[in-house]
CSV table of C-alpha atoms in Angstrom, one decimal:
chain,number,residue,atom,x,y,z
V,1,UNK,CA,-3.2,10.6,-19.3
V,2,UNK,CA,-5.7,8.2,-18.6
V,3,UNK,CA,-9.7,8.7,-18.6
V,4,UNK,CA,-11.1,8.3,-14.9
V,5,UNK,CA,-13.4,5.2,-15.9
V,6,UNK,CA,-10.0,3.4,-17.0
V,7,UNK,CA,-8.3,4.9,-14.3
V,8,UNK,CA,-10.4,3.6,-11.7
V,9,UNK,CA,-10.7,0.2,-13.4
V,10,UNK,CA,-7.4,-0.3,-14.6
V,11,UNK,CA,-5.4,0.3,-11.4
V,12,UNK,CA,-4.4,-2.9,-9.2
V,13,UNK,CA,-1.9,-3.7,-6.4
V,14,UNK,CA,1.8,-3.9,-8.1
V,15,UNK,CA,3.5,-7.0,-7.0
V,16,UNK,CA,6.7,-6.9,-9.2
V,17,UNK,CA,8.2,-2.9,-10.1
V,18,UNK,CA,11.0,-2.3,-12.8
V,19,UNK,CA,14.5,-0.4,-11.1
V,20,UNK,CA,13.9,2.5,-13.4
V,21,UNK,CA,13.1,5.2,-10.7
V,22,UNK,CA,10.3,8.3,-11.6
V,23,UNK,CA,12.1,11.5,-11.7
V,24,UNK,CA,11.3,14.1,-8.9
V,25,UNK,CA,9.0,16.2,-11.3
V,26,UNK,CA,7.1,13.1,-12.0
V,27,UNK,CA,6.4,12.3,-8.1
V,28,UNK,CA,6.0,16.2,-7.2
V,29,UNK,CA,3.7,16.3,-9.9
V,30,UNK,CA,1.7,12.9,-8.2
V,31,UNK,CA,1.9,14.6,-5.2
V,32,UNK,CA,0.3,17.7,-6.2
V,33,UNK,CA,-2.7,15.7,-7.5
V,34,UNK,CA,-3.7,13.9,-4.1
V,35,UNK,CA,-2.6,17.0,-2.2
V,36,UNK,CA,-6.6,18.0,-3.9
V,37,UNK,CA,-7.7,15.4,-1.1
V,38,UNK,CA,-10.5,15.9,0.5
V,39,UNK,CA,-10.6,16.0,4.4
V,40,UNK,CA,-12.6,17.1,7.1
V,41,UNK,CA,-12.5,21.0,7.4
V,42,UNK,CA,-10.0,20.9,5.6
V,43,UNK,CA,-7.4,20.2,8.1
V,44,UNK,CA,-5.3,17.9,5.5
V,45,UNK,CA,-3.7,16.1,8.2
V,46,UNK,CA,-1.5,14.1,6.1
V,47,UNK,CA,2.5,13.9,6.2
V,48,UNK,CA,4.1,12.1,3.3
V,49,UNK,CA,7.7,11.2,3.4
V,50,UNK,CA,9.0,9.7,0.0
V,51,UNK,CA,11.8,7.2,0.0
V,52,UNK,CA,14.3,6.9,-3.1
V,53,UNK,CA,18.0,5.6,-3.8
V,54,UNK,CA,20.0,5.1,-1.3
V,55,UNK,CA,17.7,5.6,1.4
V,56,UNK,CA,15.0,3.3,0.2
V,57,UNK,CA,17.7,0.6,0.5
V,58,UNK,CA,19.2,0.7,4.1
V,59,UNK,CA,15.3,1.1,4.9
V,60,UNK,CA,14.5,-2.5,2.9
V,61,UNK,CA,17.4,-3.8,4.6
V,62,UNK,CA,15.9,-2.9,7.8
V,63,UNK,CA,12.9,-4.4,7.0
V,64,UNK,CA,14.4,-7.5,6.1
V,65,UNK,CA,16.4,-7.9,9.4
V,66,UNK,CA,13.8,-7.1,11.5
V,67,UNK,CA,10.8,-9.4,9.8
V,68,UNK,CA,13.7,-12.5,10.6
V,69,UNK,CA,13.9,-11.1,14.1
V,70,UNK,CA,10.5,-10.3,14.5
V,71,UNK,CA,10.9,-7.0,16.2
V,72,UNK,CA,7.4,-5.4,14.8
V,73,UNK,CA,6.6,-2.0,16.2
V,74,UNK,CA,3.2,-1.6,14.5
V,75,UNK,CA,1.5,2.0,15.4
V,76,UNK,CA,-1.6,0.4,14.5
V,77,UNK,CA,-3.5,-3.4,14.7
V,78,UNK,CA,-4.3,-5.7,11.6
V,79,UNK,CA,-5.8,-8.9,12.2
V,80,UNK,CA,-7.5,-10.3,8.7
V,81,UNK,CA,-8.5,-12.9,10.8
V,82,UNK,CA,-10.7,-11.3,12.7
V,83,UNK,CA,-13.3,-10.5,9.8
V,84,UNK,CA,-15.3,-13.2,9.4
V,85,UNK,CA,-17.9,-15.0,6.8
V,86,UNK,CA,-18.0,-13.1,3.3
V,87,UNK,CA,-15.2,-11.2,4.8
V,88,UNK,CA,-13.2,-14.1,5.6
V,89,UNK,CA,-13.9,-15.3,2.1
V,90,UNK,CA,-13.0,-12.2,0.6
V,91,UNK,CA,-9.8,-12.1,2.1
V,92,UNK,CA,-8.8,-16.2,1.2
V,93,UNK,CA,-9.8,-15.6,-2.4
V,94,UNK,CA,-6.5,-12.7,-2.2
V,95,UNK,CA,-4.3,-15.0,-0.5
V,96,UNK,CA,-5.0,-17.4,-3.2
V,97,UNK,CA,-4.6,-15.1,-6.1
V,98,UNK,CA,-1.5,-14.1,-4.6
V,99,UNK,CA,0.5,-17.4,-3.8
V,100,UNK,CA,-1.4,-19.7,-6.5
V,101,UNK,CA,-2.0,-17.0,-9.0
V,102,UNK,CA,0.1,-14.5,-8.7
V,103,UNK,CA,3.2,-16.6,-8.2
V,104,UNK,CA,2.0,-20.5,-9.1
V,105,UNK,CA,3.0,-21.7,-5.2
V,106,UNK,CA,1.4,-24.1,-3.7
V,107,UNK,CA,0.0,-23.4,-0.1
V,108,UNK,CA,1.9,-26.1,1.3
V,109,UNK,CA,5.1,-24.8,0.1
V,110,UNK,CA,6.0,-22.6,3.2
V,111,UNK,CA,9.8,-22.1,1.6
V,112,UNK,CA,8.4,-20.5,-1.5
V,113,UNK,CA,5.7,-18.9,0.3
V,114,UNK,CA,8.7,-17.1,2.8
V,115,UNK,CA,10.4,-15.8,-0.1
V,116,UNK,CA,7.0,-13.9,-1.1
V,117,UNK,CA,6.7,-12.4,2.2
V,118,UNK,CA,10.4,-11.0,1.8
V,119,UNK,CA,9.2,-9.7,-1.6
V,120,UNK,CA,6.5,-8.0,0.3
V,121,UNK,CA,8.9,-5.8,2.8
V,122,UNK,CA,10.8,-4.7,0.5
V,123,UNK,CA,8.3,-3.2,-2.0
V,124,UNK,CA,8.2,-5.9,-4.4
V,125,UNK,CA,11.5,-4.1,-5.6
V,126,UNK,CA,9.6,-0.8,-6.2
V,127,UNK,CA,12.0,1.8,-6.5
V,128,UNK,CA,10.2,4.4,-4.5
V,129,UNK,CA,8.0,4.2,-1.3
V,130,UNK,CA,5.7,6.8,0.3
V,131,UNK,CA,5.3,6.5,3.9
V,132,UNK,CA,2.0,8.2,5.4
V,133,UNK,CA,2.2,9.3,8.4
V,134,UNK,CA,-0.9,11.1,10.5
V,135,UNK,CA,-1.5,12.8,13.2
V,136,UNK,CA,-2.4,11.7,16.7
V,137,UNK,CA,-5.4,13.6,18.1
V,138,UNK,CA,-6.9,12.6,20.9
V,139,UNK,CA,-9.5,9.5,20.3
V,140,UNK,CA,-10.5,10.8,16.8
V,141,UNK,CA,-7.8,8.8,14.9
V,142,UNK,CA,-10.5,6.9,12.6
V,143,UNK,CA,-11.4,10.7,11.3
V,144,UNK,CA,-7.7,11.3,10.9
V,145,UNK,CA,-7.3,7.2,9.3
V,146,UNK,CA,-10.5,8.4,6.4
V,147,UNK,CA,-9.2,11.6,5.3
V,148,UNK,CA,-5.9,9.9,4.7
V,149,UNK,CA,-7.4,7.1,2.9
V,150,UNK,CA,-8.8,9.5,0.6
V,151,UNK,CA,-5.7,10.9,0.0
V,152,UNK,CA,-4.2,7.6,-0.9
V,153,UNK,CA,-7.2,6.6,-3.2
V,154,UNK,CA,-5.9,10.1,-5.1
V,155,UNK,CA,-2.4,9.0,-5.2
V,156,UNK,CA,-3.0,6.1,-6.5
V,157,UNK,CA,-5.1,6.5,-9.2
V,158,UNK,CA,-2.5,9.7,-10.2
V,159,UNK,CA,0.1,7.2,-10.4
V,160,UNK,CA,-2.3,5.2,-12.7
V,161,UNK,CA,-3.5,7.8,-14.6
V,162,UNK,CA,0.1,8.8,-15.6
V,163,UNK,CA,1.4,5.4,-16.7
V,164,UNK,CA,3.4,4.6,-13.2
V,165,UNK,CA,1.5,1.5,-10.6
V,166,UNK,CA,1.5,1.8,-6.9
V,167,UNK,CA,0.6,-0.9,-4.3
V,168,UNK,CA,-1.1,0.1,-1.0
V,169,UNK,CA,0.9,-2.1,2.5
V,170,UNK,CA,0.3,-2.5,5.6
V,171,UNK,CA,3.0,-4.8,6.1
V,172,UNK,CA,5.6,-2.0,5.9
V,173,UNK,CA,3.6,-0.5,8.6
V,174,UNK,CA,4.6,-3.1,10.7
V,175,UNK,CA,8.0,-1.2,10.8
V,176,UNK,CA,7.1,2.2,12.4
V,177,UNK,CA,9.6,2.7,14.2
V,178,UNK,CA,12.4,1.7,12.0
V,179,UNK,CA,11.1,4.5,9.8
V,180,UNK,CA,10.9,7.2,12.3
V,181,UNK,CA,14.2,6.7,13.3
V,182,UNK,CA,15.8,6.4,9.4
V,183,UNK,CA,13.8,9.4,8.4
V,184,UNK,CA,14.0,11.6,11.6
V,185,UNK,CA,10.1,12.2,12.1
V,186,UNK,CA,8.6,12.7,15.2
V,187,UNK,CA,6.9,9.8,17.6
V,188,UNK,CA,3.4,12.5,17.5
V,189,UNK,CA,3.1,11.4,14.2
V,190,UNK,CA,1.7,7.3,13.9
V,191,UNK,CA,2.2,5.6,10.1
V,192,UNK,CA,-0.7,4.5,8.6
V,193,UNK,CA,0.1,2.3,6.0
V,194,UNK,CA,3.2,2.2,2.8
V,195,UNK,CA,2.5,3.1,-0.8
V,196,UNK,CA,5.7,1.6,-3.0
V,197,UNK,CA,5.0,2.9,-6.3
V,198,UNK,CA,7.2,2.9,-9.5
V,199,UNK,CA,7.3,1.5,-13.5
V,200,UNK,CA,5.4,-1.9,-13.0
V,201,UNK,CA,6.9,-4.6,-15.1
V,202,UNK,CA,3.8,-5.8,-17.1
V,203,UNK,CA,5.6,-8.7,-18.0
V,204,UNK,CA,5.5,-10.5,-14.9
V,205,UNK,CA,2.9,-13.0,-14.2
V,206,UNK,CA,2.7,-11.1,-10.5
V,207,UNK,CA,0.7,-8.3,-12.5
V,208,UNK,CA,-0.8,-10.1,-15.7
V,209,UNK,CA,-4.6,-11.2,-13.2
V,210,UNK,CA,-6.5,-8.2,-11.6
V,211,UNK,CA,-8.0,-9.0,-8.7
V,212,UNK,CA,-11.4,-8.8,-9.3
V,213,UNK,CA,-14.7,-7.0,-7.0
V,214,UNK,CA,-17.9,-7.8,-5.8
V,215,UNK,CA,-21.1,-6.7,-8.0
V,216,UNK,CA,-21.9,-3.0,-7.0
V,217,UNK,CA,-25.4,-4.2,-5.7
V,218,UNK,CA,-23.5,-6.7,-2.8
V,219,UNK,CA,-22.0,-3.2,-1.7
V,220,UNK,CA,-24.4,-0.6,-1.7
V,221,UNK,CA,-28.0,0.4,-1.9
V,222,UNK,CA,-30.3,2.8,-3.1
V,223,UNK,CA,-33.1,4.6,-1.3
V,224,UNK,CA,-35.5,6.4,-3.4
């Protein structure tokens, strides 16, 4: 078990998973860490549906056939485009690390660059997802959307902290509505975003850079 400083330091987004699934007492046992969320009086608002074996893979196929289609049935809006200056830049300098970096393509090689995106629905061939799924309530969804980011923050650095990798998506979100109906869950509850999560093959040049962050002082001040 990890340290938290290395923890926090040391986990990145996954981009290439090996097929050697976690067994169930290694996820319960993740699951039991973030379930030590925080969230607002204590309402834990979160539903967490884990997908393994042989229905992760009709869900990837899914994916697959409706990203060619383009049948998206997002439950929520992502634009990157919309944030602007040392946003925008922010968000570039991740597109670069992971088409040029990440995967040596070259941004006019749309081909290559198709193959990626592929790579992205299904997982990056992690052999386990978690779908997060919330609550609707009224116009107090962005309450709802913090409390589970805080209990994907805690998920994530579990996974770390134990040896496994995880990769937050919002582009499996994109496929609500294929998930609902696979899994049986209700239409009250929206999906937030995908974790896929596995063993991450270290010896891929996908996972060999980490993304870096701004200094500390960029994001946050001090008031004495």
């Amino acid at each position: 078990m990890l340290d938290f400083e290395t923890t926090v330091k040391t986990r990145q987004s996954i981009r290439k998973f090996l097929p050697t699934p976690m067994t169930e007492a290694e996820i319960k046992q993740t699951l039991m860490d973030a379930q030590n969320s925080p969230s607002a009086c204590n309402t834990q608002p979160w539903q967490v549906h884990i997908a393994s074996g042989e229905t992760l893979e009709r869900l990837k196929k899914r994916f697959l056939v409706a990203a060619a289609e383009g049948k998206f049935t997002p439950d929520f809006e992502f634009n990157q485009a919309k944030f602007l200056g040392k946003y925008e830049a922010r968000w570039r300098n991740q597109y670069e690390h992971v088409f040029t970096t990440s995967y040596g393509i070259p941004r006019e090689d749309k081909a290559a660059r198709q193959v990626v995106y592929d790579d992205n629905f299904v997982g990056y061939g992690a052999p386990h997802m978690a779908f997060l799924f919330m609550p609707s309530i009224d116009n107090h969804d962005v309450n709802v959307a913090a409390d589970m980011g805080m209990y994907s923050q805690t998920f994530m650095l579990s996974l770390t902290a134990r040896g496994f990798g995880s990769i937050p998506q919002l582009a499996l979100a994109l496929f609500a509505d294929d998930v609902r109906e696979e899994l049986g869950i209700s239409s009250d509850y929206k999906l937030l975003h995908v974790i896929s999560f596995g063993h991450p093959d270290w010896d891929a040049m996908q996972n060999q850079k980490h993304l870096g962050r701004i200094p500390v002082d960029e994001s946050a001040t001090l008031h004495w």
